[in-house]
Amino acid sequence: MSELKKRLSSILESPKHNTEEKLQKVCHLLDQEISYFNWTGFYFKNGDKDELKLGPYVGAPTDHDIIPYGKGICGQVAVSNETFVVPDVHQQDNYLSCSIDTKAEIVVPIFKDGQNIGQIDIDSHKIDPFTDEDRELLEWLCKEVSKIL
Ligand code: SME
């Protein structure tokens, strides 16, 4: 297991913090360790509504604290149930701009008991920065996060 995964695991397993604090720390660690992760945050299904609500994040404040299912990259992942890697956000019609600096985005769904209940969303200021290792790390992380929800 990579050093970063070990550190993420130890945050998620820590008895000292509640879920919200753990997710906030996960965002901080990813933001700190991966230079091209420039906005890192969680969205979760908002009760029984077909919309996402912003959870813990690190990065510039966003206007998109509520995202209807189907809207933007995040809303599309809420209905597709699949990781969405966007190398260049300007090539996407169904995209919600958070910051003019954002050039690329990756969104990975989180499943609990087979239901898509949220996601991790990363924005980058670099074009096409995300590697297969990033995708693998984030998909692993979402499975680990699901265990504490
Ligand atoms: N760009 C996202 C909106 C959320 S912000 O990136 C934080 C989207 O298109 O869904």
Coordinates of C-alpha atoms and ligand atoms in Angstrom, one line a residue:
M1 CA 0.0 0.0 0.0
S2 CA 1.3 3.5 -0.8
E3 CA 2.3 5.9 1.9
L4 CA -0.5 8.2 0.9
K5 CA -3.1 5.4 1.3
K6 CA -1.7 4.5 4.7
R7 CA -2.1 8.1 5.8
L8 CA -5.6 8.3 4.4
S9 CA -6.6 5.0 6.2
S10 CA -5.2 6.3 9.5
I11 CA -7.4 9.4 9.2
L12 CA -10.5 7.3 8.4
E13 CA -9.8 4.9 11.3
S14 CA -9.0 7.6 13.9
P15 CA -11.3 7.3 16.9
K16 CA -10.6 11.0 17.8
H17 CA -12.6 12.6 15.0
N18 CA -16.2 12.5 13.7
T19 CA -17.0 11.7 10.1
E20 CA -17.2 15.4 9.0
E21 CA -13.7 16.0 10.6
K22 CA -12.3 12.9 8.9
L23 CA -13.5 13.9 5.5
Q24 CA -12.2 17.4 6.0
K25 CA -8.8 16.0 6.9
V26 CA -8.9 13.7 3.8
C27 CA -9.4 16.8 1.7
H28 CA -6.5 18.6 3.3
L29 CA -4.1 15.7 2.9
L30 CA -4.9 15.2 -0.8
D31 CA -4.7 19.0 -1.4
Q32 CA -1.3 19.1 0.4
E33 CA 0.2 16.0 -1.3
I34 CA -0.9 16.3 -4.9
S35 CA 0.1 19.6 -6.4
Y36 CA -2.4 19.6 -9.2
F37 CA -5.4 18.8 -6.9
N38 CA -6.5 22.5 -6.6
W39 CA -10.1 22.0 -5.2
T40 CA -10.9 18.8 -3.4
G41 CA -14.3 18.1 -1.8
F42 CA -17.2 15.8 -1.1
Y43 CA -20.8 16.0 -2.3
F44 CA -23.6 13.9 -0.8
K45 CA -27.2 13.1 -1.7
N46 CA -29.4 15.7 0.0
G47 CA -31.8 13.6 2.0
D48 CA -34.4 12.0 -0.4
K49 CA -34.1 14.8 -3.0
D50 CA -32.5 14.1 -6.4
E51 CA -29.7 16.7 -5.7
L52 CA -26.2 16.8 -4.3
K53 CA -25.2 18.9 -1.3
L54 CA -21.7 20.2 -0.7
G55 CA -19.8 18.5 2.2
P56 CA -16.3 19.1 3.5
Y57 CA -13.9 20.6 1.0
V58 CA -10.6 22.5 0.6
G59 CA -10.2 25.2 -2.0
A60 CA -12.0 28.3 -3.2
P61 CA -15.6 28.7 -2.0
T62 CA -18.1 27.6 -4.6
D63 CA -21.6 28.8 -5.6
H64 CA -22.5 25.2 -6.3
D65 CA -23.5 24.1 -2.8
I66 CA -26.6 22.3 -4.3
I67 CA -26.3 20.5 -7.6
P68 CA -29.4 18.8 -9.2
Y69 CA -28.9 15.3 -10.4
G70 CA -28.0 15.4 -14.1
K71 CA -26.4 18.9 -14.0
G72 CA -22.7 19.4 -14.4
I73 CA -20.0 16.8 -14.1
C74 CA -21.1 16.0 -10.5
G75 CA -24.8 15.7 -11.3
Q76 CA -24.0 13.4 -14.2
V77 CA -21.9 11.1 -11.9
A78 CA -24.9 11.0 -9.5
V79 CA -26.9 9.3 -12.3
S80 CA -24.2 7.4 -14.3
N81 CA -22.7 5.7 -11.2
E82 CA -19.3 5.9 -13.0
T83 CA -16.1 7.8 -12.5
F84 CA -15.9 10.8 -14.8
V85 CA -12.5 12.1 -15.8
V86 CA -12.6 15.4 -17.7
P87 CA -9.2 16.3 -19.1
D88 CA -10.4 19.7 -20.3
V89 CA -13.6 21.2 -18.8
H90 CA -14.0 23.7 -21.7
Q91 CA -14.8 20.8 -24.0
Q92 CA -17.9 19.9 -21.8
D93 CA -21.3 21.4 -22.5
N94 CA -22.8 20.1 -19.3
Y95 CA -20.3 21.6 -16.9
L96 CA -20.8 24.0 -13.9
S97 CA -17.9 26.4 -13.6
C98 CA -16.6 26.8 -10.1
S99 CA -13.6 28.9 -10.8
I100 CA -12.1 30.4 -13.9
D101 CA -8.8 28.7 -13.0
T102 CA -10.3 25.2 -13.3
K103 CA -9.1 23.3 -16.4
A104 CA -9.8 19.7 -15.5
E105 CA -11.9 17.7 -13.1
I106 CA -12.4 14.1 -11.8
V107 CA -15.5 12.9 -10.0
V108 CA -15.7 9.5 -8.4
P109 CA -19.0 8.1 -6.9
I110 CA -19.3 6.7 -3.4
F111 CA -21.6 3.7 -2.9
K112 CA -23.2 2.5 0.3
D113 CA -25.3 -0.7 0.2
G114 CA -25.3 -0.5 -3.6
Q115 CA -26.7 3.1 -3.7
N116 CA -24.8 6.0 -5.1
I117 CA -24.8 8.3 -2.1
G118 CA -22.2 10.9 -2.9
Q119 CA -18.9 11.5 -4.6
I120 CA -15.4 13.0 -4.3
D121 CA -14.8 15.9 -6.7
I122 CA -11.3 17.2 -7.6
D123 CA -10.6 20.3 -9.8
S124 CA -7.3 21.0 -11.3
H125 CA -5.7 24.2 -12.7
K126 CA -3.7 22.0 -15.1
I127 CA -5.0 20.6 -18.4
D128 CA -5.2 16.7 -18.4
P129 CA -3.4 16.2 -15.1
F130 CA -5.1 13.0 -13.8
T131 CA -3.3 9.7 -14.1
D132 CA -4.5 6.1 -13.9
E133 CA -2.9 6.0 -10.4
D134 CA -5.0 9.1 -9.3
R135 CA -8.2 7.4 -10.5
E136 CA -7.2 4.1 -8.7
L137 CA -6.4 6.0 -5.5
L138 CA -9.7 7.9 -5.5
E139 CA -11.8 4.8 -6.3
W140 CA -10.0 3.0 -3.5
L141 CA -10.6 6.1 -1.2
C142 CA -14.3 6.2 -2.0
K143 CA -14.6 2.5 -0.9
E144 CA -12.8 3.3 2.3
V145 CA -14.9 6.4 3.0
S146 CA -18.1 4.3 2.4
K147 CA -17.1 2.1 5.3
I148 CA -17.3 5.0 7.8
L149 CA -20.7 6.4 6.5
Ligands
SME1 N1 -17.6 21.6 -11.8 C1 -18.6 20.9 -11.1 C2 -19.3 21.7 -10.0 C3 -18.7 21.6 -8.7 S1 -17.3 22.5 -8.5 O1 -16.3 22.0 -9.4 C4 -16.8 22.5 -7.0 C5 -19.6 20.3 -12.0 O2 -19.6 20.6 -13.2 O3 -20.4 19.5 -11.6

